[in-house]
Amino acid sequence: MRGGPDTGDGRTEAAPRPAGTPRAVGIVWGLLILNTLGSTGAKTIVPLPRSLIQLVTMGSLVAAFALALAVNLRLRIRSSSFLLLLTLLLVPSLISSAHLESGFGALFRCGRLMLFVATLWLLSRWWDGGSTFVRHHIRMYFAVLGSVAAGLLVSPGAALPDLYGGRLVGALWPLTPPQIGQYAAVIIGLSVLLLLGRETDRKSAALVIVPSLVLLVLTHTRTATLGLIIGLLLAIGSLVLTSAAARRFFSWAVLCALVAAVALSSLLQAWFLRGQDKENFSSLTGRAKVWDALLAAPRTPVEQVFGVGLGDKSFGGLPIDNSWLAVYNEQGLAGIGLVAAVFLVLGGVALLRPPSLSRACAIFLISYCAIASYTEAGLGDASPYLLHLTVAASLLAAPGAATAPSASAVPRRHVPRWTRDRR
């Protein structure tokens, strides 16, 4: 999925494939995804102690860093404004966590974020604007969704519990409906774009899109659904002027959306409301009350600038469910400035790139994370959202220029002495 121009007949001209990307890079990426799955969620069929889950997730991060270091012993990295901003985000995290207002767990989370960012730096060597990390992303999250589907088949009651209003959860690994919806929406969007760019065939795309779409519907996750729709509209819109396939898909998508809105309006409204009344819906399922309380809480000047330290993204025992307010609470205004800079840098680079499939995938991921940040937390810590943005950064990276051989490395042709010009 290299970012070449469209040829006008619906085909995207592909740039040369990356050479020599080790398979270990895909394993490292899978371990990073495992680390960000979290340790809390629904009750599983076989009860898993939280300490065991945390051991697995943290062990996967240590293994990811060790393996990334093993395949990049010479510490070759790419210059990246995105990773530089993530590295700078460690500064307010360490300053605020050093006060121990959130306990020793804050320092532990800082160490985790530091190891997470260091692993991303080591992987940056293989960023080349191609589809390598997109495919790793799709494969790994599809495997996670496979475990969700397996849990649904083994125990439908545990996978659709009344505690979550009948929404789909992870019955084998503790995953919440928003998590499942996020993973499904992201790989659906990326698979659609790969199909439009003819980087995959219809059978392979359908194998990912159809079951993922079913799982997304079962989660009743509004944020993921809106993020998928708006993200795809923006991504495909960036290809409309140069890709015939994108124009056809966009036209059919608009037509189908209009038909569905007319024929299935009541069903769609019921799915979207999830049985909530107007008051509960207007307060975003109680989120607005937590946000108001967080903003009204007194803070010292230091806490306003640097936050109170990395925590579990909650306030008063309730989840914050907003990335910007979570960053403000834990990393202060300094953290908000750095996270905003991440979006400005990635978005600015994407807008300056010529139309291409890589650019479209990056726009989808950036816009999805921006939309989800309103009702989901995670932009200020090691999370799937940082992995999505990392894939976007890898798509926007310029292919590395081949190193020209030095003059001393070029073999000199032997010229017989008798043929030399004597002056």
Short mmCIF file of C-alpha atoms in Angstrom, two decimals:
data_model
loop_
_atom_site.label_atom_id
_atom_site.label_comp_id
_atom_site.label_asym_id
_atom_site.label_seq_id
_atom_site.Cartn_x
_atom_site.Cartn_y
_atom_site.Cartn_z
CA MET A 1 0.00 0.00 0.00
CA ARG A 2 2.59 2.50 -1.00
CA GLY A 3 1.58 6.04 -1.62
CA GLY A 4 1.80 6.24 -5.40
CA PRO A 5 -0.56 8.30 -7.56
CA ASP A 6 -3.70 6.81 -9.02
CA THR A 7 -3.48 5.82 -12.67
CA GLY A 8 -6.97 7.12 -13.48
CA ASP A 9 -8.62 3.75 -14.02
CA GLY A 10 -9.08 2.95 -10.34
CA ARG A 11 -5.65 1.44 -9.79
CA THR A 12 -3.24 3.01 -7.38
CA GLU A 13 0.30 3.03 -8.60
CA ALA A 14 2.37 1.23 -6.01
CA ALA A 15 5.80 2.32 -4.94
CA PRO A 16 8.58 -0.25 -4.52
CA ARG A 17 8.03 -2.71 -1.69
CA PRO A 18 10.13 -2.44 1.45
CA ALA A 19 13.10 -4.73 1.40
CA GLY A 20 14.19 -6.84 4.32
CA THR A 21 11.53 -6.12 6.98
CA PRO A 22 12.08 -8.89 9.52
CA ARG A 23 9.18 -11.07 10.60
CA ALA A 24 10.11 -10.19 14.15
CA VAL A 25 8.73 -6.70 13.53
CA GLY A 26 5.24 -8.20 13.18
CA ILE A 27 5.75 -10.15 16.40
CA VAL A 28 6.81 -6.98 18.21
CA TRP A 29 3.71 -5.21 16.94
CA GLY A 30 1.51 -8.06 18.15
CA LEU A 31 3.11 -7.89 21.59
CA LEU A 32 2.46 -4.14 21.76
CA ILE A 33 -1.18 -4.73 20.90
CA LEU A 34 -1.38 -7.40 23.61
CA ASN A 35 0.05 -4.93 26.10
CA THR A 36 -2.67 -2.37 25.33
CA LEU A 37 -5.61 -4.76 25.68
CA GLY A 38 -5.90 -3.89 29.36
CA SER A 39 -6.65 -5.98 32.41
CA THR A 40 -10.23 -4.94 33.28
CA GLY A 41 -13.48 -5.70 31.55
CA ALA A 42 -16.29 -8.21 31.53
CA LYS A 43 -16.30 -11.48 33.44
CA THR A 44 -14.75 -14.25 31.37
CA ILE A 45 -15.89 -17.84 31.00
CA VAL A 46 -12.79 -19.02 32.84
CA PRO A 47 -12.04 -16.50 35.61
CA LEU A 48 -8.65 -14.90 35.04
CA PRO A 49 -6.94 -13.25 38.02
CA ARG A 50 -6.16 -9.62 37.32
CA SER A 51 -2.60 -10.15 38.52
CA LEU A 52 -2.15 -12.85 35.87
CA ILE A 53 -3.54 -10.60 33.12
CA GLN A 54 -1.26 -7.76 34.20
CA LEU A 55 1.70 -10.15 34.19
CA VAL A 56 0.89 -11.17 30.62
CA THR A 57 0.35 -7.63 29.37
CA MET A 58 3.45 -6.17 31.03
CA GLY A 59 5.51 -9.19 30.09
CA SER A 60 4.48 -8.67 26.47
CA LEU A 61 5.81 -5.07 26.58
CA VAL A 62 9.16 -6.16 28.00
CA ALA A 63 9.37 -8.92 25.38
CA ALA A 64 8.45 -6.44 22.63
CA PHE A 65 11.23 -4.05 23.66
CA ALA A 66 13.79 -6.86 23.96
CA LEU A 67 12.87 -8.30 20.55
CA ALA A 68 12.85 -4.87 18.88
CA LEU A 69 16.29 -4.21 20.35
CA ALA A 70 17.52 -7.59 19.13
CA VAL A 71 16.52 -6.88 15.52
CA ASN A 72 17.85 -3.31 15.69
CA LEU A 73 21.10 -3.72 17.63
CA ARG A 74 22.72 -0.82 15.79
CA LEU A 75 19.92 1.45 17.06
CA ARG A 76 19.05 2.78 13.62
CA ILE A 77 16.01 5.01 13.96
CA ARG A 78 14.18 7.55 11.82
CA SER A 79 13.79 11.17 12.73
CA SER A 80 10.13 11.61 13.68
CA SER A 81 8.31 14.65 15.03
CA PHE A 82 5.53 12.31 16.17
CA LEU A 83 7.84 10.19 18.32
CA LEU A 84 9.65 13.29 19.56
CA LEU A 85 6.35 14.69 20.85
CA LEU A 86 5.55 11.36 22.55
CA THR A 87 8.99 11.46 24.16
CA LEU A 88 8.38 15.01 25.37
CA LEU A 89 5.06 13.81 26.84
CA LEU A 90 7.15 11.81 29.31
CA VAL A 91 8.35 15.07 30.89
CA PRO A 92 5.02 16.23 32.40
CA SER A 93 4.21 12.60 33.16
CA LEU A 94 7.37 12.19 35.24
CA ILE A 95 7.09 15.61 36.92
CA SER A 96 3.50 15.03 38.02
CA SER A 97 3.98 11.37 38.95
CA ALA A 98 7.04 12.17 41.09
CA HIS A 99 4.75 13.84 43.66
CA LEU A 100 3.09 10.44 44.19
CA GLU A 101 -0.39 11.97 44.44
CA SER A 102 -1.64 8.97 42.46
CA GLY A 103 0.58 6.54 44.39
CA PHE A 104 3.56 4.49 43.26
CA GLY A 105 1.42 3.16 40.43
CA ALA A 106 1.97 6.48 38.64
CA LEU A 107 5.73 5.88 38.46
CA PHE A 108 5.08 2.35 37.26
CA ARG A 109 2.85 3.71 34.47
CA CYS A 110 5.57 6.22 33.57
CA GLY A 111 8.04 3.38 33.20
CA ARG A 112 5.57 1.54 31.02
CA LEU A 113 5.04 4.57 28.79
CA MET A 114 8.82 5.09 28.54
CA LEU A 115 9.37 1.46 27.45
CA PHE A 116 6.44 1.73 25.03
CA VAL A 117 7.82 4.85 23.33
CA ALA A 118 11.34 3.37 23.24
CA THR A 119 9.99 0.32 21.39
CA LEU A 120 8.27 2.58 18.85
CA TRP A 121 11.58 4.39 18.28
CA LEU A 122 13.27 1.06 17.57
CA LEU A 123 10.54 0.13 15.07
CA SER A 124 10.76 3.46 13.28
CA ARG A 125 13.66 2.06 11.26
CA TRP A 126 11.10 0.20 9.11
CA TRP A 127 8.75 3.13 8.49
CA ASP A 128 8.73 3.70 4.77
CA GLY A 129 5.27 4.93 3.82
CA GLY A 130 4.20 1.40 2.90
CA SER A 131 1.52 -0.97 4.11
CA THR A 132 3.72 -3.11 6.36
CA PHE A 133 2.33 -1.83 9.66
CA VAL A 134 -1.20 -1.54 8.26
CA ARG A 135 -1.20 -5.26 7.54
CA HIS A 136 0.29 -6.08 10.94
CA HIS A 137 -2.41 -3.92 12.51
CA ILE A 138 -5.22 -5.68 10.68
CA ARG A 139 -3.88 -9.19 11.34
CA MET A 140 -3.34 -8.69 15.06
CA TYR A 141 -6.66 -7.00 15.78
CA PHE A 142 -8.48 -9.54 13.64
CA ALA A 143 -6.94 -12.24 15.85
CA VAL A 144 -8.24 -10.38 18.92
CA LEU A 145 -11.71 -10.21 17.37
CA GLY A 146 -11.40 -13.91 16.60
CA SER A 147 -11.14 -14.58 20.34
CA VAL A 148 -14.26 -12.46 20.88
CA ALA A 149 -16.17 -14.43 18.23
CA ALA A 150 -14.99 -17.70 19.77
CA GLY A 151 -16.27 -16.58 23.17
CA LEU A 152 -19.62 -15.69 21.60
CA LEU A 153 -19.92 -19.16 20.07
CA VAL A 154 -18.84 -20.99 23.22
CA SER A 155 -20.98 -19.02 25.67
CA PRO A 156 -23.46 -16.52 24.20
CA GLY A 157 -24.74 -15.65 27.68
CA ALA A 158 -21.30 -14.63 28.91
CA ALA A 159 -20.53 -12.73 25.70
CA LEU A 160 -23.82 -10.78 25.79
CA PRO A 161 -24.34 -10.19 29.53
CA ASP A 162 -27.20 -8.21 31.04
CA LEU A 163 -24.65 -6.18 33.01
CA TYR A 164 -23.67 -4.45 29.75
CA GLY A 165 -27.22 -4.25 28.42
CA GLY A 166 -26.77 -7.22 26.12
CA ARG A 167 -23.79 -5.64 24.34
CA LEU A 168 -20.97 -7.85 23.11
CA VAL A 169 -18.00 -8.28 25.46
CA GLY A 170 -14.92 -10.49 25.53
CA ALA A 171 -15.81 -13.81 27.15
CA LEU A 172 -12.32 -15.33 26.80
CA TRP A 173 -10.28 -12.19 27.49
CA PRO A 174 -11.85 -9.31 29.46
CA LEU A 175 -12.73 -6.80 26.73
CA THR A 176 -15.41 -4.12 26.99
CA PRO A 177 -17.87 -3.24 24.17
CA PRO A 178 -16.06 0.05 23.33
CA GLN A 179 -12.77 -1.83 22.95
CA ILE A 180 -14.26 -4.42 20.62
CA GLY A 181 -16.06 -1.74 18.64
CA GLN A 182 -12.85 0.24 18.27
CA TYR A 183 -10.83 -2.72 17.00
CA ALA A 184 -13.58 -3.74 14.57
CA ALA A 185 -14.08 -0.21 13.20
CA VAL A 186 -10.36 0.36 12.62
CA ILE A 187 -9.70 -2.84 10.70
CA ILE A 188 -12.93 -2.44 8.71
CA GLY A 189 -11.86 1.02 7.59
CA LEU A 190 -8.32 -0.04 6.72
CA SER A 191 -9.54 -3.12 4.84
CA VAL A 192 -11.98 -1.04 2.79
CA LEU A 193 -9.18 1.34 1.83
CA LEU A 194 -6.83 -1.52 0.92
CA LEU A 195 -9.58 -2.95 -1.27
CA LEU A 196 -10.09 0.39 -3.02
CA GLY A 197 -6.38 0.65 -3.66
CA ARG A 198 -6.31 -2.93 -4.96
CA GLU A 199 -3.78 -3.87 -2.30
CA THR A 200 -5.97 -6.83 -1.40
CA ASP A 201 -8.56 -8.95 -3.19
CA ARG A 202 -12.30 -8.97 -2.51
CA LYS A 203 -12.29 -12.38 -0.85
CA SER A 204 -9.61 -11.44 1.67
CA ALA A 205 -11.28 -8.09 2.38
CA ALA A 206 -14.69 -9.71 2.88
CA LEU A 207 -13.14 -12.24 5.26
CA VAL A 208 -12.14 -9.34 7.52
CA ILE A 209 -14.92 -6.81 6.91
CA VAL A 210 -18.05 -8.98 7.20
CA PRO A 211 -17.39 -10.68 10.59
CA SER A 212 -15.89 -7.48 12.00
CA LEU A 213 -19.01 -5.56 10.95
CA VAL A 214 -21.22 -8.13 12.69
CA LEU A 215 -19.20 -7.77 15.89
CA LEU A 216 -19.35 -3.98 15.65
CA VAL A 217 -23.15 -4.08 15.39
CA LEU A 218 -23.36 -6.40 18.40
CA THR A 219 -21.31 -4.01 20.54
CA HIS A 220 -23.77 -1.12 19.97
CA THR A 221 -20.78 1.23 20.10
CA ARG A 222 -21.83 4.62 18.75
CA THR A 223 -18.40 6.26 18.93
CA ALA A 224 -16.73 3.52 16.90
CA THR A 225 -19.53 3.55 14.33
CA LEU A 226 -19.41 7.32 13.86
CA GLY A 227 -15.61 7.23 13.77
CA LEU A 228 -15.71 4.57 11.07
CA ILE A 229 -18.25 6.43 8.92
CA ILE A 230 -16.69 9.89 9.22
CA GLY A 231 -13.15 8.56 8.95
CA LEU A 232 -13.95 6.66 5.77
CA LEU A 233 -15.75 9.66 4.28
CA LEU A 234 -12.68 11.83 4.85
CA ALA A 235 -10.24 9.17 3.66
CA ILE A 236 -12.17 8.28 0.51
CA GLY A 237 -12.86 11.96 -0.11
CA SER A 238 -9.10 12.50 -0.31
CA LEU A 239 -9.01 9.98 -3.18
CA VAL A 240 -12.12 11.05 -5.09
CA LEU A 241 -10.32 13.40 -7.46
CA THR A 242 -7.67 10.86 -8.43
CA SER A 243 -9.29 7.42 -8.07
CA ALA A 244 -12.19 6.10 -10.14
CA ALA A 245 -12.68 3.25 -7.64
CA ALA A 246 -13.01 5.75 -4.79
CA ARG A 247 -15.59 7.75 -6.75
CA ARG A 248 -17.66 4.62 -7.45
CA PHE A 249 -17.50 3.48 -3.82
CA PHE A 250 -18.38 6.94 -2.55
CA SER A 251 -21.42 7.15 -4.84
CA TRP A 252 -22.70 3.71 -3.86
CA ALA A 253 -22.08 4.38 -0.17
CA VAL A 254 -24.09 7.62 -0.26
CA LEU A 255 -26.94 5.89 -2.14
CA CYS A 256 -27.06 2.96 0.30
CA ALA A 257 -26.94 5.34 3.27
CA LEU A 258 -29.92 7.30 1.95
CA VAL A 259 -31.94 4.14 1.34
CA ALA A 260 -31.10 2.78 4.80
CA ALA A 261 -31.96 6.10 6.45
CA VAL A 262 -35.43 6.02 4.87
CA ALA A 263 -36.24 2.32 5.10
CA LEU A 264 -34.62 1.51 8.45
CA SER A 265 -34.92 4.82 10.27
CA SER A 266 -36.78 3.45 13.32
CA LEU A 267 -34.46 0.46 13.63
CA LEU A 268 -31.36 2.62 13.33
CA GLN A 269 -32.71 5.07 15.89
CA ALA A 270 -33.42 2.27 18.36
CA TRP A 271 -29.93 0.85 17.86
CA PHE A 272 -28.35 4.27 18.30
CA LEU A 273 -30.28 5.17 21.48
CA ARG A 274 -29.67 1.74 23.08
CA GLY A 275 -32.87 2.11 25.12
CA GLN A 276 -31.70 5.30 26.86
CA ASP A 277 -33.97 8.21 27.69
CA LYS A 278 -33.27 11.73 26.47
CA GLU A 279 -31.65 12.86 29.73
CA ASN A 280 -29.23 9.92 29.81
CA PHE A 281 -28.44 10.33 26.13
CA SER A 282 -27.84 14.10 26.42
CA SER A 283 -25.41 13.54 29.31
CA LEU A 284 -23.53 10.95 27.21
CA THR A 285 -24.42 8.10 29.58
CA GLY A 286 -23.36 10.12 32.61
CA ARG A 287 -19.99 11.20 31.23
CA ALA A 288 -20.87 14.90 31.29
CA LYS A 289 -21.39 14.79 35.07
CA VAL A 290 -17.89 13.39 35.60
CA TRP A 291 -16.42 15.99 33.24
CA ASP A 292 -18.11 18.86 35.07
CA ALA A 293 -16.89 17.58 38.42
CA LEU A 294 -13.32 17.20 37.13
CA LEU A 295 -13.22 20.73 35.71
CA ALA A 296 -14.71 22.19 38.89
CA ALA A 297 -12.21 20.48 41.22
CA PRO A 298 -9.64 22.87 42.77
CA ARG A 299 -6.06 22.54 41.48
CA THR A 300 -2.74 24.07 42.36
CA PRO A 301 -0.80 25.89 39.60
CA VAL A 302 1.58 22.92 39.34
CA GLU A 303 -1.32 20.52 38.95
CA GLN A 304 -2.84 22.69 36.25
CA VAL A 305 0.38 22.71 34.25
CA PHE A 306 1.64 19.17 34.85
CA GLY A 307 -1.37 17.24 36.22
CA VAL A 308 -1.59 14.83 39.15
CA GLY A 309 0.31 11.91 37.60
CA LEU A 310 -0.56 8.93 35.44
CA GLY A 311 -3.50 6.98 36.79
CA ASP A 312 -6.32 4.72 35.68
CA LYS A 313 -8.11 7.48 33.70
CA SER A 314 -10.77 7.95 36.35
CA PHE A 315 -11.95 10.78 38.61
CA GLY A 316 -13.78 10.19 41.86
CA GLY A 317 -13.87 6.49 41.11
CA LEU A 318 -15.68 7.00 37.79
CA PRO A 319 -14.11 6.70 34.32
CA ILE A 320 -13.35 10.01 32.63
CA ASP A 321 -13.96 8.68 29.10
CA ASN A 322 -12.49 11.72 27.38
CA SER A 323 -8.88 11.76 26.21
CA TRP A 324 -8.44 15.52 26.54
CA LEU A 325 -9.81 15.71 30.07
CA ALA A 326 -7.89 12.57 31.08
CA VAL A 327 -4.68 14.15 29.79
CA TYR A 328 -5.54 17.40 31.58
CA ASN A 329 -6.12 15.51 34.81
CA GLU A 330 -2.94 13.44 34.63
CA GLN A 331 -0.48 15.52 32.57
CA GLY A 332 -1.98 19.00 32.78
CA LEU A 333 -2.02 21.75 30.19
CA ALA A 334 1.48 20.74 29.09
CA GLY A 335 0.18 17.31 28.17
CA ILE A 336 -2.80 18.75 26.30
CA GLY A 337 -0.46 20.96 24.29
CA LEU A 338 1.74 18.02 23.31
CA VAL A 339 -1.20 15.78 22.35
CA ALA A 340 -2.71 18.61 20.30
CA ALA A 341 0.67 19.05 18.61
CA VAL A 342 0.63 15.37 17.65
CA PHE A 343 -2.64 15.83 15.76
CA LEU A 344 -1.48 19.08 14.19
CA VAL A 345 1.77 17.54 12.97
CA LEU A 346 0.21 14.34 11.61
CA GLY A 347 -2.77 16.17 10.13
CA GLY A 348 -0.57 18.85 8.56
CA VAL A 349 1.76 16.31 6.98
CA ALA A 350 -1.22 14.32 5.66
CA LEU A 351 -2.72 17.41 4.05
CA LEU A 352 0.57 18.32 2.39
CA ARG A 353 1.05 14.86 0.89
CA PRO A 354 -0.22 14.25 -2.66
CA PRO A 355 -3.32 12.00 -2.95
CA SER A 356 -2.39 8.37 -2.37
CA LEU A 357 -3.63 5.28 -0.61
CA SER A 358 -1.10 5.68 2.20
CA ARG A 359 -2.32 9.23 2.78
CA ALA A 360 -5.95 8.07 2.80
CA CYS A 361 -5.23 5.36 5.42
CA ALA A 362 -3.39 7.91 7.56
CA ILE A 363 -6.30 10.37 7.30
CA PHE A 364 -8.71 7.62 8.37
CA LEU A 365 -6.64 6.72 11.44
CA ILE A 366 -6.03 10.33 12.46
CA SER A 367 -9.68 11.33 12.08
CA TYR A 368 -10.90 8.19 13.87
CA CYS A 369 -8.65 8.89 16.87
CA ALA A 370 -9.74 12.54 16.92
CA ILE A 371 -13.43 11.59 16.94
CA ALA A 372 -12.99 8.82 19.52
CA SER A 373 -11.02 11.13 21.81
CA TYR A 374 -14.29 12.85 22.79
CA THR A 375 -15.74 9.79 24.54
CA GLU A 376 -12.69 7.54 25.00
CA ALA A 377 -9.45 8.01 26.97
CA GLY A 378 -5.96 6.88 26.03
CA LEU A 379 -4.10 9.53 24.04
CA GLY A 380 -1.76 10.38 26.92
CA ASP A 381 -0.64 6.84 27.78
CA ALA A 382 0.30 3.54 26.15
CA SER A 383 -2.94 2.61 24.38
CA PRO A 384 -4.40 1.35 21.09
CA TYR A 385 -4.94 4.97 20.06
CA LEU A 386 -1.21 5.65 20.16
CA LEU A 387 -0.70 2.52 18.07
CA HIS A 388 -3.26 3.78 15.51
CA LEU A 389 -1.43 7.11 15.32
CA THR A 390 1.89 5.28 15.01
CA VAL A 391 0.59 3.43 11.97
CA ALA A 392 -0.49 6.78 10.54
CA ALA A 393 3.01 8.17 11.16
CA SER A 394 4.56 5.17 9.41
CA LEU A 395 2.28 5.75 6.41
CA LEU A 396 3.30 9.40 6.19
CA ALA A 397 7.03 8.66 6.46
CA ALA A 398 8.99 9.26 3.28
CA PRO A 399 10.73 6.17 1.88
CA GLY A 400 14.36 6.10 2.94
CA ALA A 401 16.74 7.23 0.23
CA ALA A 402 19.26 4.69 -0.89
CA THR A 403 22.73 5.47 0.35
CA ALA A 404 24.98 6.38 -2.53
CA PRO A 405 28.27 4.49 -2.57
CA SER A 406 31.22 6.59 -1.56
CA ALA A 407 34.01 7.35 -3.99
CA SER A 408 36.34 5.01 -2.13
CA ALA A 409 33.81 2.19 -2.43
CA VAL A 410 33.58 2.44 -6.23
CA PRO A 411 36.05 -0.01 -7.80
CA ARG A 412 38.51 1.71 -10.11
CA ARG A 413 39.13 0.15 -13.46
CA HIS A 414 42.74 -0.84 -14.01
CA VAL A 415 44.35 1.08 -16.85
CA PRO A 416 47.54 -0.36 -18.32
CA ARG A 417 50.54 1.87 -17.85
CA TRP A 418 51.42 1.87 -21.54
CA THR A 419 47.97 3.33 -22.47
CA ARG A 420 48.19 6.26 -20.06
CA ASP A 421 48.57 9.67 -21.59
CA ARG A 422 51.98 11.07 -20.90
CA ARG A 423 52.27 14.79 -20.81
#
